[in-house]
Coordinates of C-alpha atoms in Angstrom, one line a residue:
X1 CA -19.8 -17.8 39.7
X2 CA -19.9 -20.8 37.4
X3 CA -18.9 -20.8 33.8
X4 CA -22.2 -22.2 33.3
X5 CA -24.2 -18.9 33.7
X6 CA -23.2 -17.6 30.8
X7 CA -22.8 -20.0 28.3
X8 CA -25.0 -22.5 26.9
X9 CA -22.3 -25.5 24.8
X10 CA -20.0 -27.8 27.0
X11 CA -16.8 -25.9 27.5
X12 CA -14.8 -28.8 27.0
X13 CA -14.3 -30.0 23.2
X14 CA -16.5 -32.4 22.5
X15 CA -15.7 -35.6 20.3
X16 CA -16.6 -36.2 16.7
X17 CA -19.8 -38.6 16.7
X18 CA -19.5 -41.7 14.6
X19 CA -23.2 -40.6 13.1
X20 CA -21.5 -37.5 11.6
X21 CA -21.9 -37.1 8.2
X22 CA -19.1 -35.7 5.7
X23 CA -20.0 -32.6 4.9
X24 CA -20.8 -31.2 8.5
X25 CA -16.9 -31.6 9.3
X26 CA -17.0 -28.3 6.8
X27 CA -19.0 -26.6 8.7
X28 CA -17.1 -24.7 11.4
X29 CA -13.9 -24.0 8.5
X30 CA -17.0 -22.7 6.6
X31 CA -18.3 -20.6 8.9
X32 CA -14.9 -19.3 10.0
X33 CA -13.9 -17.6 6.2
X34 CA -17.6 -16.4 6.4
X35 CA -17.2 -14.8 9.4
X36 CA -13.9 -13.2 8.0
X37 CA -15.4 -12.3 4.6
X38 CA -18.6 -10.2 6.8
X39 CA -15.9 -8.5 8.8
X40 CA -14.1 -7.2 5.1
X41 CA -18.0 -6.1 3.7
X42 CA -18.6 -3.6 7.0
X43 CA -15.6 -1.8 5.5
X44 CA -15.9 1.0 3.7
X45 CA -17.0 1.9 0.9
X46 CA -19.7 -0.5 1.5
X47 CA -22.3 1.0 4.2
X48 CA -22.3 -2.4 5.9
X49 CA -21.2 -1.2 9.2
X50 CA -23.4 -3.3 11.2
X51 CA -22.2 -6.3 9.4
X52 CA -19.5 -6.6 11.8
X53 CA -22.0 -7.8 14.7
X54 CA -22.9 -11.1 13.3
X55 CA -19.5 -11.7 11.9
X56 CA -18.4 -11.7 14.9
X57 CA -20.8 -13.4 16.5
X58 CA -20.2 -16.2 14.4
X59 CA -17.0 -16.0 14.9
X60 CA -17.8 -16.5 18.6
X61 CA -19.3 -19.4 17.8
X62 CA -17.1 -21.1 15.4
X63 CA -14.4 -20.3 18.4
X64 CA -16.2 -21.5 21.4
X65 CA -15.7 -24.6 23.3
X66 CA -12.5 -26.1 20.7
X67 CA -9.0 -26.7 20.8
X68 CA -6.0 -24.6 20.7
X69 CA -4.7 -26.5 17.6
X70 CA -8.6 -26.1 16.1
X71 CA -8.6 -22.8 17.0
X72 CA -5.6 -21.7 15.6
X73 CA -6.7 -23.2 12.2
X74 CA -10.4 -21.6 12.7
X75 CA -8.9 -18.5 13.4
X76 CA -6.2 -18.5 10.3
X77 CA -9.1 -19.0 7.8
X78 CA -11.2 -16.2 9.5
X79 CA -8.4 -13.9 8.8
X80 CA -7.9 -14.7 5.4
X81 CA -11.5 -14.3 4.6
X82 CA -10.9 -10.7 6.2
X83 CA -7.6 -10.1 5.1
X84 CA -7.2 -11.3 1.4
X85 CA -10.1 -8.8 -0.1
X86 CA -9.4 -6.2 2.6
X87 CA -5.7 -6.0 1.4
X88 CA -6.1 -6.7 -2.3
X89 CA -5.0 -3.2 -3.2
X90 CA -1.9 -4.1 -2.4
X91 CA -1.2 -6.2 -5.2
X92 CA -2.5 -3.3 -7.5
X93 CA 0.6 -2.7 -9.4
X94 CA 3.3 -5.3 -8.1
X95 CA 1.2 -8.5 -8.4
X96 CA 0.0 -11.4 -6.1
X97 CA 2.7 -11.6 -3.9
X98 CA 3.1 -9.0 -1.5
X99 CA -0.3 -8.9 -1.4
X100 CA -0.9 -12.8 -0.6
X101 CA 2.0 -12.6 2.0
X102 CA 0.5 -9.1 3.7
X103 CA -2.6 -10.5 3.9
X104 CA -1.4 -13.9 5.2
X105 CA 0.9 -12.4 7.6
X106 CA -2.0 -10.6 9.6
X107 CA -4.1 -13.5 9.0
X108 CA -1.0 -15.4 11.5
X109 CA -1.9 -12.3 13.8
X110 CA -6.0 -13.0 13.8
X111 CA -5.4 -16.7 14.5
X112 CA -3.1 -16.4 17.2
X113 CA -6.1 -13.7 18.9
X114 CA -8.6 -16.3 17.9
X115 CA -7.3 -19.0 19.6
X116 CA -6.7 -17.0 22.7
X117 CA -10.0 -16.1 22.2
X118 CA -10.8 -20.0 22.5
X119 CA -9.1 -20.1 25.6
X120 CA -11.1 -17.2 27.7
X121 CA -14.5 -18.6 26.2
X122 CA -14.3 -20.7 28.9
X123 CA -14.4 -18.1 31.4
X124 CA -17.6 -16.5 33.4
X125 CA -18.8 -13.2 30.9
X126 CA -16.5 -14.7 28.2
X127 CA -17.6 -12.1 25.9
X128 CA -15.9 -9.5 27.8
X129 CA -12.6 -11.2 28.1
X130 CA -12.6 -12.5 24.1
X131 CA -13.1 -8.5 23.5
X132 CA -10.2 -7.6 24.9
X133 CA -8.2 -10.2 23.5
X134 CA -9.0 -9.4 20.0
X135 CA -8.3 -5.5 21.2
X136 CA -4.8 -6.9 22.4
X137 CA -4.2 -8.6 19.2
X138 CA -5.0 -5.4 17.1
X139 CA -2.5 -3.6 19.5
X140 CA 0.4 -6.7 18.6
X141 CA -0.5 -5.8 14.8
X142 CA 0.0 -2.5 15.6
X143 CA 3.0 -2.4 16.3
X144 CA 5.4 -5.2 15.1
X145 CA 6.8 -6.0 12.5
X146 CA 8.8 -3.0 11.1
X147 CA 6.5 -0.6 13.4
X148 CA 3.6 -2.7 12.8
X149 CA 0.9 -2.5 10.4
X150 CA -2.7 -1.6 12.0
X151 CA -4.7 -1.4 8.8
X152 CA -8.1 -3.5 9.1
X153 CA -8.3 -2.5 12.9
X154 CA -12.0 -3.2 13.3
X155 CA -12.3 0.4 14.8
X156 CA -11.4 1.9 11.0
X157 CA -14.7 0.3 9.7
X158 CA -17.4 2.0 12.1
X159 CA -16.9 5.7 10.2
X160 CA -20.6 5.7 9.8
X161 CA -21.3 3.4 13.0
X162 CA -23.2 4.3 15.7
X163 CA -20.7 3.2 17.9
X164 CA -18.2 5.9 16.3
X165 CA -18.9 8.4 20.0
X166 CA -16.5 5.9 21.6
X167 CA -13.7 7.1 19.6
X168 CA -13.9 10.5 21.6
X169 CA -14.3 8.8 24.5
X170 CA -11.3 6.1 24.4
X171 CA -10.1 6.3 21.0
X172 CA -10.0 3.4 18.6
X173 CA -8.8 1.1 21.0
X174 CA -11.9 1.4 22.9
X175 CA -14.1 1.8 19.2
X176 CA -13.2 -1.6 18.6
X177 CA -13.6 -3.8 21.9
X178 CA -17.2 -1.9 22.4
X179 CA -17.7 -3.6 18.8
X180 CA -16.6 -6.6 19.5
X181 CA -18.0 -6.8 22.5
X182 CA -21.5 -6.2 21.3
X183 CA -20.9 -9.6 18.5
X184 CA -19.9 -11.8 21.0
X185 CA -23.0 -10.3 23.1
X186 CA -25.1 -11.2 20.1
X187 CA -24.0 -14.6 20.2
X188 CA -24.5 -15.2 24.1
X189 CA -28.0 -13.6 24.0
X190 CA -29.0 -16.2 21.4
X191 CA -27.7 -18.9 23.5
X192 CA -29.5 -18.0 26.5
X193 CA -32.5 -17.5 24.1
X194 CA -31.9 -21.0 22.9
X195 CA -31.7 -22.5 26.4
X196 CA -34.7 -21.0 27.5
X197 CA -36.6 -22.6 24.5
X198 CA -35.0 -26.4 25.2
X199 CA -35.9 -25.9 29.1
X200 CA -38.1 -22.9 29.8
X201 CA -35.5 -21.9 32.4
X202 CA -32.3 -19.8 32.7
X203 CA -30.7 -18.9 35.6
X204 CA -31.2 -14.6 36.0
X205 CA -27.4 -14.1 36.2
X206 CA -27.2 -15.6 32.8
X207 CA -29.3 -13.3 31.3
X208 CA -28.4 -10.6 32.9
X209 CA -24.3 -11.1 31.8
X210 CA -25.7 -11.8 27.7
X211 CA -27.9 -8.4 28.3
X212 CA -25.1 -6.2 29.5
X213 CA -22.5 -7.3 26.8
X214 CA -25.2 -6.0 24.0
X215 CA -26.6 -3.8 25.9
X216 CA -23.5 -1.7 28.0
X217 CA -21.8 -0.9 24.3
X218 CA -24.4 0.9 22.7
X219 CA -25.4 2.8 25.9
X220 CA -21.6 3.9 26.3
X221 CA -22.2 5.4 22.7
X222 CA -25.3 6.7 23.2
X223 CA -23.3 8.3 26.5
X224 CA -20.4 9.6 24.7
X225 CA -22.7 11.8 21.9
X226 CA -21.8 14.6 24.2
X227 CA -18.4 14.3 23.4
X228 CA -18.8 14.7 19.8
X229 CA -18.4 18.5 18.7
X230 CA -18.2 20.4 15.3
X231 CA -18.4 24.2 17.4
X232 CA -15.6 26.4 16.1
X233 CA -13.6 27.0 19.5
X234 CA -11.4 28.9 18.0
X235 CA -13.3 30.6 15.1
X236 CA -12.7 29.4 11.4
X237 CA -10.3 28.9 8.5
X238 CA -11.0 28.8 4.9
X239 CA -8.9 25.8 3.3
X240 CA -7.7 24.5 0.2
X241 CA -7.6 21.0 -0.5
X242 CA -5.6 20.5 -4.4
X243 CA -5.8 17.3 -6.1
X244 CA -3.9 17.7 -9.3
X245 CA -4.2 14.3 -10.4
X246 CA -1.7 12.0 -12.3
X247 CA -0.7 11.3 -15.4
X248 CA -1.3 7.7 -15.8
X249 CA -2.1 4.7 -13.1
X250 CA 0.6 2.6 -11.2
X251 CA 3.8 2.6 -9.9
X252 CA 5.1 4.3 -13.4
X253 CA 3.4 7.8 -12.2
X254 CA 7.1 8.6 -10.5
X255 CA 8.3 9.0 -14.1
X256 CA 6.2 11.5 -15.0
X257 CA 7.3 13.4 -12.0
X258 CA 7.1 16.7 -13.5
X259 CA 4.0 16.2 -14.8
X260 CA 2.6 15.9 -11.4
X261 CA 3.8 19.3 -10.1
X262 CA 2.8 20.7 -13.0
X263 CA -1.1 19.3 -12.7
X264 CA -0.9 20.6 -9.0
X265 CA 0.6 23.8 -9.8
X266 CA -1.9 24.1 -12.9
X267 CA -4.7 23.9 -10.2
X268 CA -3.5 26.1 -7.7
X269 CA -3.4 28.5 -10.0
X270 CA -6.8 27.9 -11.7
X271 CA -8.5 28.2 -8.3
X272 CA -6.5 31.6 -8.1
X273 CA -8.5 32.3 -11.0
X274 CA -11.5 31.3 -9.4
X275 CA -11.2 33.6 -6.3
X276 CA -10.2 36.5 -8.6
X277 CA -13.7 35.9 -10.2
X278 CA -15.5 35.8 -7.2
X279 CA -16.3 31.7 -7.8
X280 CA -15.0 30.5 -4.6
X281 CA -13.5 32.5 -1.2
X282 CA -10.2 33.3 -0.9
X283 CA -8.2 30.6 1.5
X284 CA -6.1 31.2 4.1
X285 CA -3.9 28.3 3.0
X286 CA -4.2 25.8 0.6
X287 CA -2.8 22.0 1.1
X288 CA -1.4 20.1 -1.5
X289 CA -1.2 16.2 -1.5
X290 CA 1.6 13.4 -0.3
X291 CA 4.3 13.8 -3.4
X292 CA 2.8 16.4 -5.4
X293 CA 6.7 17.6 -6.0
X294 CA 8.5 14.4 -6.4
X295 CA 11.4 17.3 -7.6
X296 CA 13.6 18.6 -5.3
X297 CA 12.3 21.6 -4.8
X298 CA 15.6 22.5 -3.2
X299 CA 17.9 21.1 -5.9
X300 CA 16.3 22.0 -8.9
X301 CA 15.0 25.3 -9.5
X302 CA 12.9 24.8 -12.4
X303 CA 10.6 22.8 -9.6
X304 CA 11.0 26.0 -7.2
X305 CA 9.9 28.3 -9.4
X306 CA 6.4 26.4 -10.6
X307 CA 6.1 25.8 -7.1
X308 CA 6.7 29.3 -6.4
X309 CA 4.6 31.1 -9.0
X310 CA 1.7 28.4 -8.1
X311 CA 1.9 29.4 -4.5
X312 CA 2.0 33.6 -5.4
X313 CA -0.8 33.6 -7.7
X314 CA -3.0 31.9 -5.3
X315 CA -1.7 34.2 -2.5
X316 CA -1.9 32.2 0.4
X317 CA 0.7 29.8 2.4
X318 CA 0.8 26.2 0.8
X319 CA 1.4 23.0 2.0
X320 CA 3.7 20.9 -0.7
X321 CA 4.4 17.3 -0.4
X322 CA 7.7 16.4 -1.8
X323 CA 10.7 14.4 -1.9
X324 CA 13.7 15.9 -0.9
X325 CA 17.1 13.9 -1.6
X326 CA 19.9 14.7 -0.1
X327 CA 23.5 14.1 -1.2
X328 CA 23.8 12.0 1.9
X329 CA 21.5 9.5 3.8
X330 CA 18.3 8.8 3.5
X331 CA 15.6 10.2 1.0
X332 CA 13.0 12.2 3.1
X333 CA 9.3 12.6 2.6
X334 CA 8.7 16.0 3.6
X335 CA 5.7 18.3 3.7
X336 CA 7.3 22.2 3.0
X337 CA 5.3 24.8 4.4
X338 CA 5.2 27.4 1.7
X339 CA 5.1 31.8 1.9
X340 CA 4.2 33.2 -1.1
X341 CA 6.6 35.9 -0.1
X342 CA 9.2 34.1 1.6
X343 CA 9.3 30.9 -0.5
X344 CA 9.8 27.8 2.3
X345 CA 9.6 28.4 5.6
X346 CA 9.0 25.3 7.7
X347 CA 9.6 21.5 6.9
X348 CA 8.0 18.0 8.3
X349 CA 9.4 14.8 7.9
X350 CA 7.1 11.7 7.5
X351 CA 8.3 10.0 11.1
X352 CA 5.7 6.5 10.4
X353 CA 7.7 5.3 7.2
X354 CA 6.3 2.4 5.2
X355 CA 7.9 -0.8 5.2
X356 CA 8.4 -2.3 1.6
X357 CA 7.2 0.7 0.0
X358 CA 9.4 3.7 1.6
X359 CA 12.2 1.7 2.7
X360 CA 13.0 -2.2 2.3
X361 CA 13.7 -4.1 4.6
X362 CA 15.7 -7.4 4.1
X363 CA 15.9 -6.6 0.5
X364 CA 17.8 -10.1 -0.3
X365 CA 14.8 -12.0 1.0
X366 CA 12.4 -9.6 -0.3
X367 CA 14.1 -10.1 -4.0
X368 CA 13.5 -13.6 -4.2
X369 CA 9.6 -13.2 -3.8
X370 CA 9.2 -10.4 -6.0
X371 CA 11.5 -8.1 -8.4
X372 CA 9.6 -5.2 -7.6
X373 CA 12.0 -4.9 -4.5
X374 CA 14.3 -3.1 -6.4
X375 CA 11.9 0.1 -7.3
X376 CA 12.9 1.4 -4.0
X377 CA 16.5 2.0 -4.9
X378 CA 17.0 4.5 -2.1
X379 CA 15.6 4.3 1.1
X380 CA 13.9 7.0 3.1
X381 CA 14.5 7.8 7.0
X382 CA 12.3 8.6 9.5
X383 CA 11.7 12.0 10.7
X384 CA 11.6 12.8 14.5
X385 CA 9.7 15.7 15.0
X386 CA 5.8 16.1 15.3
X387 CA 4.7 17.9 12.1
X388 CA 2.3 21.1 14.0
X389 CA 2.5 23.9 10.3
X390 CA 1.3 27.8 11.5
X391 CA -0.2 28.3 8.5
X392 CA -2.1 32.4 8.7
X393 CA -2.8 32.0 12.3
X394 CA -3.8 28.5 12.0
X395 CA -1.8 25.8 13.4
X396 CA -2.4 22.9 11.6
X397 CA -1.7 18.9 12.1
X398 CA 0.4 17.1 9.8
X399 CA -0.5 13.4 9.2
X400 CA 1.3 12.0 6.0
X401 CA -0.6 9.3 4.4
X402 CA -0.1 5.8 5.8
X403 CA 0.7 7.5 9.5
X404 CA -3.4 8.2 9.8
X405 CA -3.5 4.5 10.5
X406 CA -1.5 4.9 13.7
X407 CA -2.4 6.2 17.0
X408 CA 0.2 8.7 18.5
X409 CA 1.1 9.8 15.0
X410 CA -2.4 11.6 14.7
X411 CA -2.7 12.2 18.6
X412 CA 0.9 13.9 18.9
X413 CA -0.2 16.6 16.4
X414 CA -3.2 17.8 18.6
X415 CA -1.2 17.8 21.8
X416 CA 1.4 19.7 19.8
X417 CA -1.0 22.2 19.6
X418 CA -3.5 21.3 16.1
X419 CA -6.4 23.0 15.8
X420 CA -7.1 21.3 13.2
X421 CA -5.3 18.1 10.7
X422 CA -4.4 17.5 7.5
X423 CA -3.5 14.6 5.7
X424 CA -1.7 14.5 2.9
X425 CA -1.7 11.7 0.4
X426 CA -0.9 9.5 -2.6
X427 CA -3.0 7.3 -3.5
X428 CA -1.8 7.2 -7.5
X429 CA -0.3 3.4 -7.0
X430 CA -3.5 1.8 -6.0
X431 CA -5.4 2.5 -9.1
X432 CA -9.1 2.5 -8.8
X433 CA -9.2 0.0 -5.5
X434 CA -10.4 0.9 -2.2
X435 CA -7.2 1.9 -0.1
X436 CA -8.9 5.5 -0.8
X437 CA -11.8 4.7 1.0
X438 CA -10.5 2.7 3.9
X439 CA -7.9 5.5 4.4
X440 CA -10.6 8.0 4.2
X441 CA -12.8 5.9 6.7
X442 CA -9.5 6.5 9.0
X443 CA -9.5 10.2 8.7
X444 CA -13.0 10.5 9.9
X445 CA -12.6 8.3 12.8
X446 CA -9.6 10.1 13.7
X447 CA -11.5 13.8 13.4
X448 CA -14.3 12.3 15.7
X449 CA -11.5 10.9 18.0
X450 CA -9.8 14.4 18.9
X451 CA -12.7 16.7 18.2
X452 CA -10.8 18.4 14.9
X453 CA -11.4 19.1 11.1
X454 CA -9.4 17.0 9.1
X455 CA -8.7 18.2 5.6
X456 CA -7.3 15.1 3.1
X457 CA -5.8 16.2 -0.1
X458 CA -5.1 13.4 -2.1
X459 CA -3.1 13.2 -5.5
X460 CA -5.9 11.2 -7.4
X461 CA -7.9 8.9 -4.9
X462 CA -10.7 11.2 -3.2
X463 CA -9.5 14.2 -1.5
X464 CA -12.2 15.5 1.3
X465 CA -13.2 17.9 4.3
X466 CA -14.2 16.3 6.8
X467 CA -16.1 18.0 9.9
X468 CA -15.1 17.2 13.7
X469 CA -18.1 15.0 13.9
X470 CA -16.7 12.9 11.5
X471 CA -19.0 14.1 8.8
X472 CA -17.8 13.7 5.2
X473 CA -18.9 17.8 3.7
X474 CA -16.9 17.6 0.4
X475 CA -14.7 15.2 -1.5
X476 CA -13.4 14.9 -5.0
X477 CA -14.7 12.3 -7.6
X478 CA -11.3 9.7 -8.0
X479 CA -8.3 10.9 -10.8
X480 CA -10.1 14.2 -11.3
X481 CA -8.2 17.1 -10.7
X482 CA -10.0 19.5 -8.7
X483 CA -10.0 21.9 -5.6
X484 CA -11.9 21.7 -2.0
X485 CA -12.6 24.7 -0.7
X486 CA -14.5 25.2 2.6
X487 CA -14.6 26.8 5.8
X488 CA -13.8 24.8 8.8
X489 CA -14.1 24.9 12.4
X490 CA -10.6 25.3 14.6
X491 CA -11.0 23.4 18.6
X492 CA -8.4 23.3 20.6
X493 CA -10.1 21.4 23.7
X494 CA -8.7 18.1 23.8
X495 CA -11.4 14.8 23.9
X496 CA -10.8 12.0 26.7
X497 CA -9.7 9.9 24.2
X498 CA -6.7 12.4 23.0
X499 CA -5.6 13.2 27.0
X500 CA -5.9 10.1 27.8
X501 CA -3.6 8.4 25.1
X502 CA -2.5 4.8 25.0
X503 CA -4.1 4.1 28.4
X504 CA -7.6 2.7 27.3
X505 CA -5.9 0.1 25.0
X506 CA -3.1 -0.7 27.9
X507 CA -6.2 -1.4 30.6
X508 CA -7.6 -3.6 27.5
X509 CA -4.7 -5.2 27.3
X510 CA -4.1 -6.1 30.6
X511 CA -7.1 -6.8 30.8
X512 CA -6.9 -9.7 27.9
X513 CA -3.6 -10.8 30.0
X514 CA -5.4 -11.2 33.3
X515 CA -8.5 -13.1 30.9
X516 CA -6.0 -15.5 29.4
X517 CA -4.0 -15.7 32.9
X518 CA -7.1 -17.1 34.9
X519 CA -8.3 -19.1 31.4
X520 CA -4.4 -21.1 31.5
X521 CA -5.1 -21.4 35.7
X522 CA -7.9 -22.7 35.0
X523 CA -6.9 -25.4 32.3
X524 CA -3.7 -26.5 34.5
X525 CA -5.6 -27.3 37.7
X526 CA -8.3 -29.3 35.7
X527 CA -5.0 -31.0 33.5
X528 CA -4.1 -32.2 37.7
X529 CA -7.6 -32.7 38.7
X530 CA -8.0 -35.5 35.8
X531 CA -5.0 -36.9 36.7
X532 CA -5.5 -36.8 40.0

């Protein structure tokens, strides 16, 4: 079938006319940061979901029909119109920097998808095949450098989407390519509409390929509703969420270390006080945040013993984020599962570590860009195990923080055996931005995306319950202490998405391969043709 069927420009580059004026050469750069800056807005907290559609169908069209060199350049300035804002947070407390070189490292990431994407527009049903591409690139960022760095996946934006089903049905892998899809669909239906204006005639194939690439992705939605259920399974369990707050904003918050255990042991035992009165239920366990106890509670018992009186006035098994540093090795970032009888019990170790934050990695180059490097002192390790706490009866899913953005991380914990997941953070470095949101944008993706609760109790940003339909029920107001309490359903049926694993985004990726295969075939036999 010809490439002409289904798209309506040239698909070779075509030259610059001499009648050209000035400005128009801006154009296309133009339109590229635009397209970029609309993919950014349909993050959260804006409700702009949709906005994602004609970003990136004029992204399509600032990508169609150019150059690999143009497109590389298109496709940087797209990702720094998505990147730059979407990362800002990141420079919060440590300045421009890391935040500039973050943001223009995935921006390398987008370009190099972009102008892949330039190569299979080309191609018969080019939207389906630029799709995947951009699905392959997410999968690169993923997972390399230093374990990679998923943030900004275009899935993570579509919390409140109507295209959010998919996640059950083929996890964020498949969330996004369905989204992307339906852009470039937007694009190609417009161009078919715009051909049949200039000549009152398109060929039926042509329409039919621009119909099905807007139209397949919200029926496969529509299709997967059925996958989406809150139904307790396995009955109910009445949780805790604390969020003792911090001190003061910013990186300083680890001196005042104490001071946080002592705001999260403070409302532990207030909302002891508040069951005794009759104000709230009792829990079956309560969660507390991602470095709640910064001490030791191993090696210094004035930390145990708030810890300990917190966790027996409330009654209840407690989930304590803290730092443990051993006289050897690496520091670990450990959630402690905590008896009020037995003291603790059961230990996870945060296996998805963060690069420049947790643990640094070429520390002599880092220095020279920024003297921040040199907060991290002492690295932490990795843990191995999957974090599954039995918590009353309840096993629970143990996400720390910054591992929500990854795949098997969150996945691991529901075939371990989660009924239901937690995710435990600290948000206290990013001040008032919106890593709280985006992160929390994550969590309900990922509850819709395995069929759980998932619980987020955050040190300051905005702690939450979240249903197994993704539905936010409660969350906190940001650096206010308070306590969630609410009864959620356990599941322990499993969603396609979770049995089936990393294979949807591997049969997107090949699929992208084969697409840029037959797009370079393609390109080589015309190179011999014209010589020829």
């Amino acid at each position: 079938m010809s490439a002409t069927i289904t798209t309506l420009d040239d698909p070779s580059p075509a030259p610059t006319s001499r009648g050209t004026k000035p400005w128009q050469r801006f154009v296309r750069p133009a339109a590229a940061v635009l397209s970029g800056v609309m993919l950014y807005a349909s993050f959260p907290p804006r409700p702009l979901w949709w906005l994602v559609l004609p970003g990136f169908a004029l992204l399509g069209w600032v990508l169609t029909a150019r150059r690999t060199r143009a497109a590389l350049g298109l496709g940087l300035l797209a990702g720094l119109g998505f990147m730059l804002p979407l990362l800002h947070w990141t420079g919060e407390e440590v300045g421009p920097v890391p935040w500039l070189a973050l943001a223009f490292a995935e921006a390398l990431f987008i370009a190099i998808g972009c102008a892949g994407i330039t190569a299979v527009s080309r191609l018969p049903y080019w939207p389906v095949w630029a799709a995947a591409v951009w699905t392959l690139d997410e999968a690169l960022r993923a997972r390399v450098p230093f374990g990679g760095f998923p943030w900004g996946r275009i899935a993570f934006g579509q919390a409140d989407s109507a295209f959010l089903p998919l996640a059950a049905l083929g996890g964020t892998p498949l969330l996004s390519f369905a989204v992307v899809l339906c852009g470039f669909g937007l694009l190609e239906a417009a161009r078919q509409v715009r051909r049949y204006r200039a000549t009152r005639s398109v060929p039926r194939a042509a329409v039919i390929a621009a119909a099905v690439t807007v139209a397949a992705p919200v029926a496969a939605a529509l299709a997967a509703l059925p996958l989406v259920d809150d139904s307790p399974e396995d009955g109910t369990a009445t949780v805790a969420a604390v969020q003792g707050n911090v001190p003061r904003l910013g990186l300083d918050f680890n001196s005042q270390r104490r001071a946080v255990l002592d705001n999260h042991a403070k409302r532990t035992e207030q909302l002891a006080e508040d069951v005794a009165a009759g104000k709230v239920k009792q829990p079956d366990f309560v969660l507390w945040p991602e470095n709640s106890s910064d001490l030791d509670p191993y090696r210094n018992p004035d930390a145990r013993e708030v810890i300990d009186k917190a966790v027996r006035a409330i009654g209840a098994p407690t989930v304590i984020g803290a730092v443990l540093t051993p006289d050897e090795g690496p520091l670990r970032n450990t959630l402690i599962a905590w008896d009020p009888k037995q003291g603790p019990v059961d230990t996870y170790d945060k296996r998805h570590i963060q690069p420049f934050g947790e643990y640094m990695p070429m520390r002599s180059v880092a220095r020279i860009f920024s003297k921040d490097v040199d907060r991290v002192q002492r690295d932490f390790g990795p843990g191995t195990a999957v974090g599954v706490f039995d918590l009353a009866g309840t096993k629970v899913g143990l996400v720390t923080c910054y591992e929500a953005a990854f795949d098997d991380a969150v996945r691991d914990t529901v075939k371990a055996g989660g009924q239901m997941i937690a995710v435990p953070s600290n948000n206290a470095t990013f001040g008032r931005s919106e890593m709280t949101y985006q992160q929390l944008a994550m969590s309900q993706v990922r509850a819709v995306e395995h069929g759980r609760a998932v619980v987020v109790p955050v040190t300051s940003g905005v702690s939450a319950v979240i249903r197994p339909d993704g539905t936010i029920v409660e969350k906190t107001r940001m650096f206010t202490p308070d306590a969630l309490v609410d009864e959620v359903p356990l599941r322990s049926s499993l969603t396609p998405a979770t049995r089936m694993g990393a294979l949807p985004e591997g049969v997107l990726s090949l699929l992208a391969l084969a697409g840029l295969g037959w797009a370079t075939a393609r390109s080589v036999r015309a190179r011999k043709e014209t010589r020829s």
